[in-house]
Coordinates of N, CA and C in Angstrom, one line a residue:
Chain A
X1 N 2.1 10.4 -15.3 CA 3.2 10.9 -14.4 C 3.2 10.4 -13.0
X2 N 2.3 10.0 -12.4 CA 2.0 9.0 -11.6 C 2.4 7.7 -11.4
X3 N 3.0 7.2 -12.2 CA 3.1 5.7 -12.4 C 4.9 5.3 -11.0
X4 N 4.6 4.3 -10.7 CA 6.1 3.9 -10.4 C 5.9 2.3 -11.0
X5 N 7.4 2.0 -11.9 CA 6.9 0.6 -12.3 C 8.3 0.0 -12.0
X6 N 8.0 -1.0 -11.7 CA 8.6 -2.6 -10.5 C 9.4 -3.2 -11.4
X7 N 10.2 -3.9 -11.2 CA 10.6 -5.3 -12.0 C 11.5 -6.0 -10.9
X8 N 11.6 -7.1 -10.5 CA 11.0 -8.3 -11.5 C 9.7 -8.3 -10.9
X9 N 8.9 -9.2 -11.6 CA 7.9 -9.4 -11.0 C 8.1 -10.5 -10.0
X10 N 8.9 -11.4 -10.0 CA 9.0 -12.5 -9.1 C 11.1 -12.8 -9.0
X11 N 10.8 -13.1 -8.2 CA 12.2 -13.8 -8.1 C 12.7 -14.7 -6.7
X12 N 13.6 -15.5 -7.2 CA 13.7 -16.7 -6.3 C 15.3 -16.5 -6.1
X13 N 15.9 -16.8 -5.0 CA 17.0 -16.9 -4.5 C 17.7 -17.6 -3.8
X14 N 18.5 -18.2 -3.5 CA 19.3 -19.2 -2.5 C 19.3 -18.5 -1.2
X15 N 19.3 -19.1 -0.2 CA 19.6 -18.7 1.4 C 21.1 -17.7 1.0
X16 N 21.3 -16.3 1.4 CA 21.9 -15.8 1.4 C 22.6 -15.4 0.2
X17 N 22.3 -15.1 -0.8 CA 21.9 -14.5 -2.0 C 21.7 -13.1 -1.7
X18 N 21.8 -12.1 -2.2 CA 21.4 -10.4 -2.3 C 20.3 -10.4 -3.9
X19 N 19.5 -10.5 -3.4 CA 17.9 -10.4 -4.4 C 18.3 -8.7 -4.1
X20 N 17.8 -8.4 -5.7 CA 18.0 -7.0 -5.9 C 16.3 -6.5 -6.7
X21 N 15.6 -5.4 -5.8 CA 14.8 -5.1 -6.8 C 14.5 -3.7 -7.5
X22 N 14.0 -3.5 -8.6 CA 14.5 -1.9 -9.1 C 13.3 -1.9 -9.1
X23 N 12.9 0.1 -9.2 CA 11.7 0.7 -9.7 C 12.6 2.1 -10.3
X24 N 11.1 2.3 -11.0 CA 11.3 3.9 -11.9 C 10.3 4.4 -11.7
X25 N 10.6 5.7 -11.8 CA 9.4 6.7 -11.0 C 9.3 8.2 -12.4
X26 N 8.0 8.5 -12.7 CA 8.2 9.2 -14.0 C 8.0 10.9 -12.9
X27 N 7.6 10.8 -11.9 CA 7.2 12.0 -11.7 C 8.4 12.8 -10.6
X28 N 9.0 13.9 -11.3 CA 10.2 14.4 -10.6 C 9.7 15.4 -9.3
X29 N 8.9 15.1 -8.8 CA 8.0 15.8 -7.9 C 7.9 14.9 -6.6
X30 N 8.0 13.8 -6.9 CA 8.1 12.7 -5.6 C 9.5 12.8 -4.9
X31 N 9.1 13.2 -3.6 CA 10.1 12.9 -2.7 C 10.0 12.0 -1.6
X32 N 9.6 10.9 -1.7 CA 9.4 10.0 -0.2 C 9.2 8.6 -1.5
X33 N 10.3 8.2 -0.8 CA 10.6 6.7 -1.6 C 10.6 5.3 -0.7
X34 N 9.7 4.9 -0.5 CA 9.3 3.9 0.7 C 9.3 2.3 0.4
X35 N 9.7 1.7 0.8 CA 9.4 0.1 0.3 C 8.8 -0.8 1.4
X36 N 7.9 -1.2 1.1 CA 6.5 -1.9 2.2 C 7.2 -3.2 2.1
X37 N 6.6 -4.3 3.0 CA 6.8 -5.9 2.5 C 5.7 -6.3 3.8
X38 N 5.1 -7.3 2.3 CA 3.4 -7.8 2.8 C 3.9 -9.3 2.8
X39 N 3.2 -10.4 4.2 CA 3.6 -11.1 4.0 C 2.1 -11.8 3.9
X40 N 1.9 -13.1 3.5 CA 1.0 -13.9 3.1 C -0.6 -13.5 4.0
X41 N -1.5 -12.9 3.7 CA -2.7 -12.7 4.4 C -2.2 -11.3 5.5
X42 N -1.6 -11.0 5.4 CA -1.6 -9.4 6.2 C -1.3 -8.5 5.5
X43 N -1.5 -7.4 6.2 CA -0.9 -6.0 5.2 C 0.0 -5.7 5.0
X44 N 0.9 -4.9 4.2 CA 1.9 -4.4 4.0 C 2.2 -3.5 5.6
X45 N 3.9 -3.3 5.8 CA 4.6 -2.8 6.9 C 5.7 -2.2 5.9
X46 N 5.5 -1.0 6.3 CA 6.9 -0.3 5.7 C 8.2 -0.5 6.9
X47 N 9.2 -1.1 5.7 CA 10.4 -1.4 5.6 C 12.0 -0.6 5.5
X48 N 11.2 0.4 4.9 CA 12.5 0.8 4.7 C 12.3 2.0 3.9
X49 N 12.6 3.5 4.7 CA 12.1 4.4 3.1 C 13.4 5.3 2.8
X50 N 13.5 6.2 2.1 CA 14.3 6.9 1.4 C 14.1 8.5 1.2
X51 N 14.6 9.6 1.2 CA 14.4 11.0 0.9 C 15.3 11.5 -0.5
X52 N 15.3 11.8 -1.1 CA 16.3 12.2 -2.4 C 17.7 13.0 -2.2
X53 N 17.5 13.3 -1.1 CA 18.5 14.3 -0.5 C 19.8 13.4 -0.4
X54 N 19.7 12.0 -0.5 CA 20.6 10.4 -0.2 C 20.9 10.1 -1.3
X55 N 21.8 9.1 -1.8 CA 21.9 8.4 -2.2 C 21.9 6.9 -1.5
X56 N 22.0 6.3 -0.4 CA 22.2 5.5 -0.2 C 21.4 5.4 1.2
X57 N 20.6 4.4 1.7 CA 20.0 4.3 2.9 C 20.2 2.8 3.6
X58 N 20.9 2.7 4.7 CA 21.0 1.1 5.1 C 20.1 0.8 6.7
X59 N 19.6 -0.1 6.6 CA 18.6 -0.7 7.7 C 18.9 -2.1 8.1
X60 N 20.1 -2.6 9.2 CA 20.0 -3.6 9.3 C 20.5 -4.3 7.7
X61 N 19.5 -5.5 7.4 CA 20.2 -6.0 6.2 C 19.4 -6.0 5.1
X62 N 19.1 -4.3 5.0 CA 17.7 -4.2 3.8 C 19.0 -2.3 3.8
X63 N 18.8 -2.4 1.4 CA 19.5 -1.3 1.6 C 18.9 -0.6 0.6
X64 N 18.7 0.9 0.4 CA 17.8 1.1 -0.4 C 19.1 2.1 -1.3
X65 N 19.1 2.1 -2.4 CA 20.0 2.7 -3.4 C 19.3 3.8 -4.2
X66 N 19.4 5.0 -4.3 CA 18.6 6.0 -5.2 C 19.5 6.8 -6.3
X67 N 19.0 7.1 -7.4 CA 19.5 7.4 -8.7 C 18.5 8.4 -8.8
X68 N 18.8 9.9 -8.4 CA 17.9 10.9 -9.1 C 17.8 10.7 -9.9
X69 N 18.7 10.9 -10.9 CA 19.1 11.5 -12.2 C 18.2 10.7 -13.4
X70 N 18.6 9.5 -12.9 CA 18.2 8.4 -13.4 C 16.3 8.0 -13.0
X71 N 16.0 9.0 -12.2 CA 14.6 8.2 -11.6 C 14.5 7.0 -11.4
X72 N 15.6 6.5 -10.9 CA 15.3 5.0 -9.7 C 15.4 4.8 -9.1
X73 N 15.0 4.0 -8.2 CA 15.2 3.2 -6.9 C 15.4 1.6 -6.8
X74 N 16.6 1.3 -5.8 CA 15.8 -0.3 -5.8 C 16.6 -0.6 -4.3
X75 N 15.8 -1.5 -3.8 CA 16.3 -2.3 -2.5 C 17.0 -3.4 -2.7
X76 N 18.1 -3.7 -1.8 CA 18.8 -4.7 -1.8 C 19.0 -5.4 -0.6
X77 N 19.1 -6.6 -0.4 CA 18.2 -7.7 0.6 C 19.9 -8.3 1.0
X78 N 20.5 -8.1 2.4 CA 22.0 -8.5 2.0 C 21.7 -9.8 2.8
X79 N 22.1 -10.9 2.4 CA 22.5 -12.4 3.2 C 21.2 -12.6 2.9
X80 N 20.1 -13.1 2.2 CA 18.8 -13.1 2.3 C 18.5 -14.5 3.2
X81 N 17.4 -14.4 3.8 CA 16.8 -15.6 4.6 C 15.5 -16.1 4.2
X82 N 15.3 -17.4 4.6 CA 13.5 -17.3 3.8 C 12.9 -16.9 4.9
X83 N 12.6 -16.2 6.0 CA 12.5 -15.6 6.6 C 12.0 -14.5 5.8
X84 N 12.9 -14.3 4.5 CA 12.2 -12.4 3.9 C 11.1 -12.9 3.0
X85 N 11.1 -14.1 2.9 CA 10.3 -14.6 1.6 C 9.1 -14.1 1.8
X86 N 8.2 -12.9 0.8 CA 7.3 -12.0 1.2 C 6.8 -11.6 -0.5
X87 N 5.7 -10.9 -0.5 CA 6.1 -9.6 -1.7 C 6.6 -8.3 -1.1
X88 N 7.1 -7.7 -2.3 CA 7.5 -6.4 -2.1 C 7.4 -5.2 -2.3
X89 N 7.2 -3.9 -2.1 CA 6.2 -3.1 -2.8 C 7.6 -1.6 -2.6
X90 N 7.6 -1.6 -3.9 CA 8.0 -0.1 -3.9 C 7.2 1.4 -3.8
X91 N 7.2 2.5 -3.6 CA 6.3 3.2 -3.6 C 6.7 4.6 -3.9
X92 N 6.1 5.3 -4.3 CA 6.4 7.2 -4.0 C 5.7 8.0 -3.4
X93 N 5.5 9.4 -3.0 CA 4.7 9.8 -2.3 C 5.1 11.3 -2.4
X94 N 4.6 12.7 -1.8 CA 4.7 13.6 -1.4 C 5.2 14.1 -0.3
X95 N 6.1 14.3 0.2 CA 6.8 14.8 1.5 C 5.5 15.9 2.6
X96 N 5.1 16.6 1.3 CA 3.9 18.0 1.8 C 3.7 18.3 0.6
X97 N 2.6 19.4 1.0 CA 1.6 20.1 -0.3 C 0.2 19.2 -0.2
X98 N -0.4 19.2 -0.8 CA -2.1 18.5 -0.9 C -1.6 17.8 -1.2
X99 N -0.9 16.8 -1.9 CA -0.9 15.2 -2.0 C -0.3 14.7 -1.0
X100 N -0.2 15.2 0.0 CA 0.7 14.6 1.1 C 0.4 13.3 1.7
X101 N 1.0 12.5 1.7 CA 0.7 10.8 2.4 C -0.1 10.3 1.3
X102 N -0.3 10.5 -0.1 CA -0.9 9.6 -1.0 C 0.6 9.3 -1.8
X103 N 0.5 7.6 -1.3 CA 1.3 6.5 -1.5 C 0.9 6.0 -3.2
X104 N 1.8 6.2 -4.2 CA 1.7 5.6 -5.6 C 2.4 4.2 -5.6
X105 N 2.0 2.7 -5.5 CA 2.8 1.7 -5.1 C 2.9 1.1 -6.7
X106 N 4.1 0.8 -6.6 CA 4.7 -0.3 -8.0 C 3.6 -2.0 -7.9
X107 N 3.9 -2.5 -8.7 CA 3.2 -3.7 -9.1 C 3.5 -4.8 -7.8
X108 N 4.9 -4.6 -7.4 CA 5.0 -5.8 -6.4 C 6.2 -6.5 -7.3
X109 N 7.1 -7.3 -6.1 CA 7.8 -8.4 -6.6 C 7.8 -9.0 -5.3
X110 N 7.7 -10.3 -6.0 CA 7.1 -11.7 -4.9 C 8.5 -12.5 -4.9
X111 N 9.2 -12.7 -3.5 CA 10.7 -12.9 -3.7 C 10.7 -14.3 -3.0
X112 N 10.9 -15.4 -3.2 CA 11.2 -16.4 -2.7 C 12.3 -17.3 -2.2
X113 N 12.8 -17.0 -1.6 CA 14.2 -17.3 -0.8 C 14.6 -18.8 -0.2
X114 N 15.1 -19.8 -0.8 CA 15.4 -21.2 -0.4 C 16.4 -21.9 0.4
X115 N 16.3 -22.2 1.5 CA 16.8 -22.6 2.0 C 18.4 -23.2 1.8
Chain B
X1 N -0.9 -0.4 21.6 CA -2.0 -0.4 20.9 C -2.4 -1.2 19.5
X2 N -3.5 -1.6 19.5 CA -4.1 -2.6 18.8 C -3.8 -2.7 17.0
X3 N -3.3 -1.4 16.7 CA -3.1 -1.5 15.7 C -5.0 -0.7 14.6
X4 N -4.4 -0.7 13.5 CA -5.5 -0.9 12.3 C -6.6 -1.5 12.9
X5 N -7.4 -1.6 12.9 CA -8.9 -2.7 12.7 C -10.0 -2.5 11.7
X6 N -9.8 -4.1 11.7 CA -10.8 -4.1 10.1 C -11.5 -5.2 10.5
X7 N -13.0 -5.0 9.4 CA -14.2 -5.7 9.7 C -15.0 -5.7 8.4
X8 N -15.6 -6.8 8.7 CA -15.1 -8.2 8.7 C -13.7 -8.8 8.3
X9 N -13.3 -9.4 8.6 CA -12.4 -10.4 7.7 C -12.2 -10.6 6.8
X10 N -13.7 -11.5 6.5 CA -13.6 -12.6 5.4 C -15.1 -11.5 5.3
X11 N -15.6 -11.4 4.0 CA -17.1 -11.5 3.3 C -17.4 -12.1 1.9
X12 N -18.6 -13.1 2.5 CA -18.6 -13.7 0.9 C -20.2 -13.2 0.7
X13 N -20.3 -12.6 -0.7 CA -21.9 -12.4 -0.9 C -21.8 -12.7 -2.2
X14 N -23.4 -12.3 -2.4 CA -24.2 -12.6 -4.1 C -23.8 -11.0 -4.4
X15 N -23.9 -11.4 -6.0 CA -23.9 -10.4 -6.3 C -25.4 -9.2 -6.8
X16 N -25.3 -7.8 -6.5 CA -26.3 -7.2 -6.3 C -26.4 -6.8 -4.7
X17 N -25.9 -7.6 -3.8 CA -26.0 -7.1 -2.2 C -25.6 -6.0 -1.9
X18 N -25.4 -5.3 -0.8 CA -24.7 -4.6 -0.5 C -23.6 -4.7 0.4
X19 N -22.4 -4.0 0.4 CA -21.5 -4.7 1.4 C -20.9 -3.7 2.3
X20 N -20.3 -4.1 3.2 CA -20.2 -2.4 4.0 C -18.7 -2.9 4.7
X21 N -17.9 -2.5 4.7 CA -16.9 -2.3 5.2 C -16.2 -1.8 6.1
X22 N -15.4 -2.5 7.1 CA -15.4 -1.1 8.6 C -13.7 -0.8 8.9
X23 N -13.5 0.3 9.6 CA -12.0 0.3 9.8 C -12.0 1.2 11.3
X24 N -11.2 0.7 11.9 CA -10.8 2.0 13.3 C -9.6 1.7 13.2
X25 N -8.9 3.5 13.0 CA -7.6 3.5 12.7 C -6.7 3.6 13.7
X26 N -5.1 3.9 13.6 CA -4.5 3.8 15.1 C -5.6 5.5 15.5
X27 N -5.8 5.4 17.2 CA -6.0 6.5 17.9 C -4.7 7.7 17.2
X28 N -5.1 9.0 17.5 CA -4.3 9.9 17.2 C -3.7 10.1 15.7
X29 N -4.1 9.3 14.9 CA -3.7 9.3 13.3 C -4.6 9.7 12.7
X30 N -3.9 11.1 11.7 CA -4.8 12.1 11.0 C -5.7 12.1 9.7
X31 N -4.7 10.8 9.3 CA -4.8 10.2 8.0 C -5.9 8.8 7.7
X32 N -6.5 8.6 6.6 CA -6.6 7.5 6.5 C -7.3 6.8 5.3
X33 N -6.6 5.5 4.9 CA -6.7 5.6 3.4 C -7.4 4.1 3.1
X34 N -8.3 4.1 2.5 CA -8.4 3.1 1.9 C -8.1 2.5 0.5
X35 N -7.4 1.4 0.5 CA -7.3 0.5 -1.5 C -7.6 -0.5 -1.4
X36 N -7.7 -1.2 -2.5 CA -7.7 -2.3 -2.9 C -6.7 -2.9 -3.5
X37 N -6.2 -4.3 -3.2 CA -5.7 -5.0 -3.5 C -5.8 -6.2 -4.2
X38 N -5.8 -6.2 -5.9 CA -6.0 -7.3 -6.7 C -4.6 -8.1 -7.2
X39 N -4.6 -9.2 -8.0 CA -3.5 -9.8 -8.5 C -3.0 -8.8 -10.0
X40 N -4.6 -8.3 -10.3 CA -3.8 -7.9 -11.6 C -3.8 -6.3 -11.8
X41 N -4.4 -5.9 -10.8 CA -4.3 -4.1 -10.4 C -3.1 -3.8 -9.6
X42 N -2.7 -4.6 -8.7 CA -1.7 -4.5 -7.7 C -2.5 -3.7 -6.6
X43 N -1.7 -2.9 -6.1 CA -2.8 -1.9 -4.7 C -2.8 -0.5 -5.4
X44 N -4.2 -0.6 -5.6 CA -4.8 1.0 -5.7 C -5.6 1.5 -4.6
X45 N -5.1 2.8 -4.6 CA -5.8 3.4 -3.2 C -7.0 4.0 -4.0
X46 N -7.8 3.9 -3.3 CA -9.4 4.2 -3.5 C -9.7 5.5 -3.1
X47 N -9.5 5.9 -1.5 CA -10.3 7.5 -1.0 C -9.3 7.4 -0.1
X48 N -8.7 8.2 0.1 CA -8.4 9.1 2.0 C -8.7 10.4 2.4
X49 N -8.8 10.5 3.6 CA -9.4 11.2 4.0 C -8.3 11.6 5.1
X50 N -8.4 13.3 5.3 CA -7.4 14.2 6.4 C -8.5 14.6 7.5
X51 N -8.6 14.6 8.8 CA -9.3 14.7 9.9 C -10.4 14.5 9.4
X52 N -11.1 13.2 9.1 CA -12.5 13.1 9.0 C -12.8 13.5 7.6
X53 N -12.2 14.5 7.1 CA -12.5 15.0 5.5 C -12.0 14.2 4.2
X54 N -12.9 13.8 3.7 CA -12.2 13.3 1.9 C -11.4 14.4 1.2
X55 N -10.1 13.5 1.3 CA -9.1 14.9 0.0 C -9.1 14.3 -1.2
X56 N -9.0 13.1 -1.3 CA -9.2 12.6 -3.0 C -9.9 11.4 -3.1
X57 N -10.6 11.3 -3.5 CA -11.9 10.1 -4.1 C -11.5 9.7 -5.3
X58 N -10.4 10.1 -6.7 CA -10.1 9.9 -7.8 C -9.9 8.5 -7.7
X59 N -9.9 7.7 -6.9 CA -9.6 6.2 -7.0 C -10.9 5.3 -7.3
X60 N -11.6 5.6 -6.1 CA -13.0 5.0 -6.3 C -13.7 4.8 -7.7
X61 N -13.8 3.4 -8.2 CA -13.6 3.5 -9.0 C -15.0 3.4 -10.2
X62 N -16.2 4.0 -9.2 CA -17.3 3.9 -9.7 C -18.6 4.4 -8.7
X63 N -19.7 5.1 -8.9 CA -20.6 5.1 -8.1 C -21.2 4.4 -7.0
X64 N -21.2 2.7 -7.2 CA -21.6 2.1 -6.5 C -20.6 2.1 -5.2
X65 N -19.2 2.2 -5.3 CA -18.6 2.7 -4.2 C -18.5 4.5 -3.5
X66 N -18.8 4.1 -1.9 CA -18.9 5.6 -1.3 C -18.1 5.0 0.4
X67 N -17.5 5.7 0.4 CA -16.8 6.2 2.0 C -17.1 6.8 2.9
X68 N -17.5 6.8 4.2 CA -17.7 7.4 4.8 C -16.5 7.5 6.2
X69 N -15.8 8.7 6.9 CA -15.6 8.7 8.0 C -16.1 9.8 9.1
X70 N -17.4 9.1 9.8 CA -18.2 10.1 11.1 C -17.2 10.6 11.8
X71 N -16.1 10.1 12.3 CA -15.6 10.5 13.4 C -13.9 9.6 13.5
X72 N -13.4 10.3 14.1 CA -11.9 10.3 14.2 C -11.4 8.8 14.4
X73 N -12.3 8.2 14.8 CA -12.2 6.6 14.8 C -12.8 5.4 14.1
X74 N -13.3 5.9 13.1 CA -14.2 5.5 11.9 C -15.0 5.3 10.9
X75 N -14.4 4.6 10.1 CA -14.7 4.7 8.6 C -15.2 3.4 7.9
X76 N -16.3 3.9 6.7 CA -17.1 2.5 6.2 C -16.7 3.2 5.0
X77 N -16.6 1.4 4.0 CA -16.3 1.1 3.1 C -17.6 0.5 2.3
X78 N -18.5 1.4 1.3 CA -19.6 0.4 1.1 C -19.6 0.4 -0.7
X79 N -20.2 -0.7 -0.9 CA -20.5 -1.2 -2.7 C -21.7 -1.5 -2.1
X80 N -22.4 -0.9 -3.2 CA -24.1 -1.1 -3.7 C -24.1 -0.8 -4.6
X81 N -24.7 -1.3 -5.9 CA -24.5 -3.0 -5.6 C -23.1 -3.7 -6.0
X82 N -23.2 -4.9 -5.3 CA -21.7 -5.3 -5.5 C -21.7 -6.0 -6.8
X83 N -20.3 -6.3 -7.5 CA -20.1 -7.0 -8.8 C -19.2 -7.9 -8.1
X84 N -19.2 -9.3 -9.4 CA -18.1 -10.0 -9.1 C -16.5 -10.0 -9.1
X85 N -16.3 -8.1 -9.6 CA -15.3 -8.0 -10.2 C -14.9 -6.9 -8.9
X86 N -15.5 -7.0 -8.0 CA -14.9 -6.2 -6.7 C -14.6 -7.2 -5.8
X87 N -14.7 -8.4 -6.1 CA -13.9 -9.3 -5.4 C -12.4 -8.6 -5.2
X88 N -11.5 -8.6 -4.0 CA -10.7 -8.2 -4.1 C -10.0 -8.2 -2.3
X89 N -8.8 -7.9 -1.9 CA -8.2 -7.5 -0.6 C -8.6 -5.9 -0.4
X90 N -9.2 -5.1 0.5 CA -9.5 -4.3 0.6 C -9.1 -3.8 2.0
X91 N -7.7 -2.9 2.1 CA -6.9 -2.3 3.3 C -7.5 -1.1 3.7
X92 N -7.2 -1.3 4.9 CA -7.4 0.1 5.4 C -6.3 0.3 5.9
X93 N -5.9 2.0 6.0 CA -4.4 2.3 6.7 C -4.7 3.9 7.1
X94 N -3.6 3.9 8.1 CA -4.0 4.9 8.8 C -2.2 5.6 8.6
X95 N -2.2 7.3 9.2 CA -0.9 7.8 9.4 C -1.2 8.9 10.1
X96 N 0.0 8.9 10.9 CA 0.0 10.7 11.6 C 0.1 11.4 11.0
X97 N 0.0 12.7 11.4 CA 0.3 14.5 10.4 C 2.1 14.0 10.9
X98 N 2.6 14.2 9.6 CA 4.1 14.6 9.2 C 4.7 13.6 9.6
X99 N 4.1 12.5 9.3 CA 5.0 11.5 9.3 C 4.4 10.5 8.2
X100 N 5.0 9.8 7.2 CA 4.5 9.5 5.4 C 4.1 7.9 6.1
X101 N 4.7 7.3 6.9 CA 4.6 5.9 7.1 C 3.2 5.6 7.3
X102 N 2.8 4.8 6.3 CA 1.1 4.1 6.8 C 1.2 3.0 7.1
X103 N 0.3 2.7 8.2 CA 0.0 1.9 8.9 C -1.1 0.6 8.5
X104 N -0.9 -0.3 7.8 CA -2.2 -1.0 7.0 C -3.1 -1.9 8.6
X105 N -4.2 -2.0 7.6 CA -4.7 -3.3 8.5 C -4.8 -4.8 8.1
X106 N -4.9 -5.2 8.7 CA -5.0 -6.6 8.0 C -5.8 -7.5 6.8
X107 N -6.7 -6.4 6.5 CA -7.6 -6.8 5.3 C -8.9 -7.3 5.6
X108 N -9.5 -6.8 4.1 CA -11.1 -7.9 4.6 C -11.1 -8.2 2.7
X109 N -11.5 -10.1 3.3 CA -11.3 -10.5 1.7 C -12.6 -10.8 0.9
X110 N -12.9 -9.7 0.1 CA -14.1 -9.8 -0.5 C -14.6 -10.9 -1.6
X111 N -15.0 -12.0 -1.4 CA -15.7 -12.4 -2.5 C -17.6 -11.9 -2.9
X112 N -17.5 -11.5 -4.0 CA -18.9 -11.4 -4.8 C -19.4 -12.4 -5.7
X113 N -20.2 -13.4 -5.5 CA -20.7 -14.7 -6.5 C -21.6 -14.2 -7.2

């Protein structure tokens, strides 16, 4: 019940392309929906997060889309640049209560943006 | 402010050594977590810890790993003995009370031969 799982695992895109990535989350208990992006040899930096209370969250040119119902999430990358070219990490989390700030992270999609 | 800090870097050892790991997290952050990061685990969080205290250890993923944090500014990461199969990226990250955003550091990349 733990799990959040990613797809794609990879993906490549033209300069200005909308690379789209989804996750599913099995546990209806998560409320903080966060997406990191780690670039080559440093750590992940959250990007962009989400509350369930939304459907829709926009930052600049990163947009996060939420489907209670459905248990999903996914970010959407608008005009992409290789500039984003990174991996990407979905995540879940606990708002409060004892699990609070323990981050459950998807597998990653490694997005590659061409010029 | 400086951000995360992590130590060493880079460590390459034999296997059987011991390895010890360091982190000083942002000042003022109540939180702090350490995972690992492989190609075919993805990032699992290992232990964190709330003011200095361990709240969950279910990560760690074996005896030979233990965590320590003495004081509000730091925390060790140790394998004894090490395997070649803890080769790995190993984060440290930090967060304030009531705010979910963690703060990673920049890694220390374990090789075990």
């Amino acid at each position: 019940q733990q799990q959040v799982k990613q797809s794609p695992q990879s993906l490549i895109v033209q300069k200005g392309g909308i690379p789209i990535i989804n996750c599913a989350y099995e546990n209806t208990a998560f409320d903080y929906f966060p997406w990191y992006q780690q670039f080559p040899g440093k750590g992940p930096a959250l990007l962009i997060a989400i509350r369930p209370d939304v459907s829709e969250k926009k930052e600049g040119r990163f947009t996060i889309s939420f489907n209670k119902s459905a248990k999903q999430f996914s970010l959407h990358i608008m005009d992409s640049q290789p500039g984003d070219s990174a991996t990407y990490f979905c995540a879940a989390s606990f708002a409060g209560g004892t699990s609070y700030g323990k981050l459950t992270f998807g597998q990653g999609t490694i997005l590659t943006v061409h010029p | 402010d400086a951000g995360v800090i992590q130590s060493p870097r880079h460590e390459v050892t034999e296997m059987g050594q011991e390895v010890t790991l360091r982190c000083k997290p942002i000042s003022g952050h109540d939180y702090l977590f350490w995972y690992r990061q492989t190609m075919m685990r993805g990032l699992e969080l290992l232990i964190y810890f709330n003011n200095n205290v361990p709240i969950d250890d279910s990560g760690m993923p074996e005896d030979r790993f233990s965590a320590k944090m003495p004081n509000a500014s730091f925390s060790t990461l140790k394998i004894q003995p090490s395997e070649p199969r803890d080769s790995a990226v190993y984060f440290c990250a930090s967060s304030p009370t009531h705010d979910n955003e963690q703060f990673f550091g920049p890694g220390t990349r374990l090789t075990v031969l």
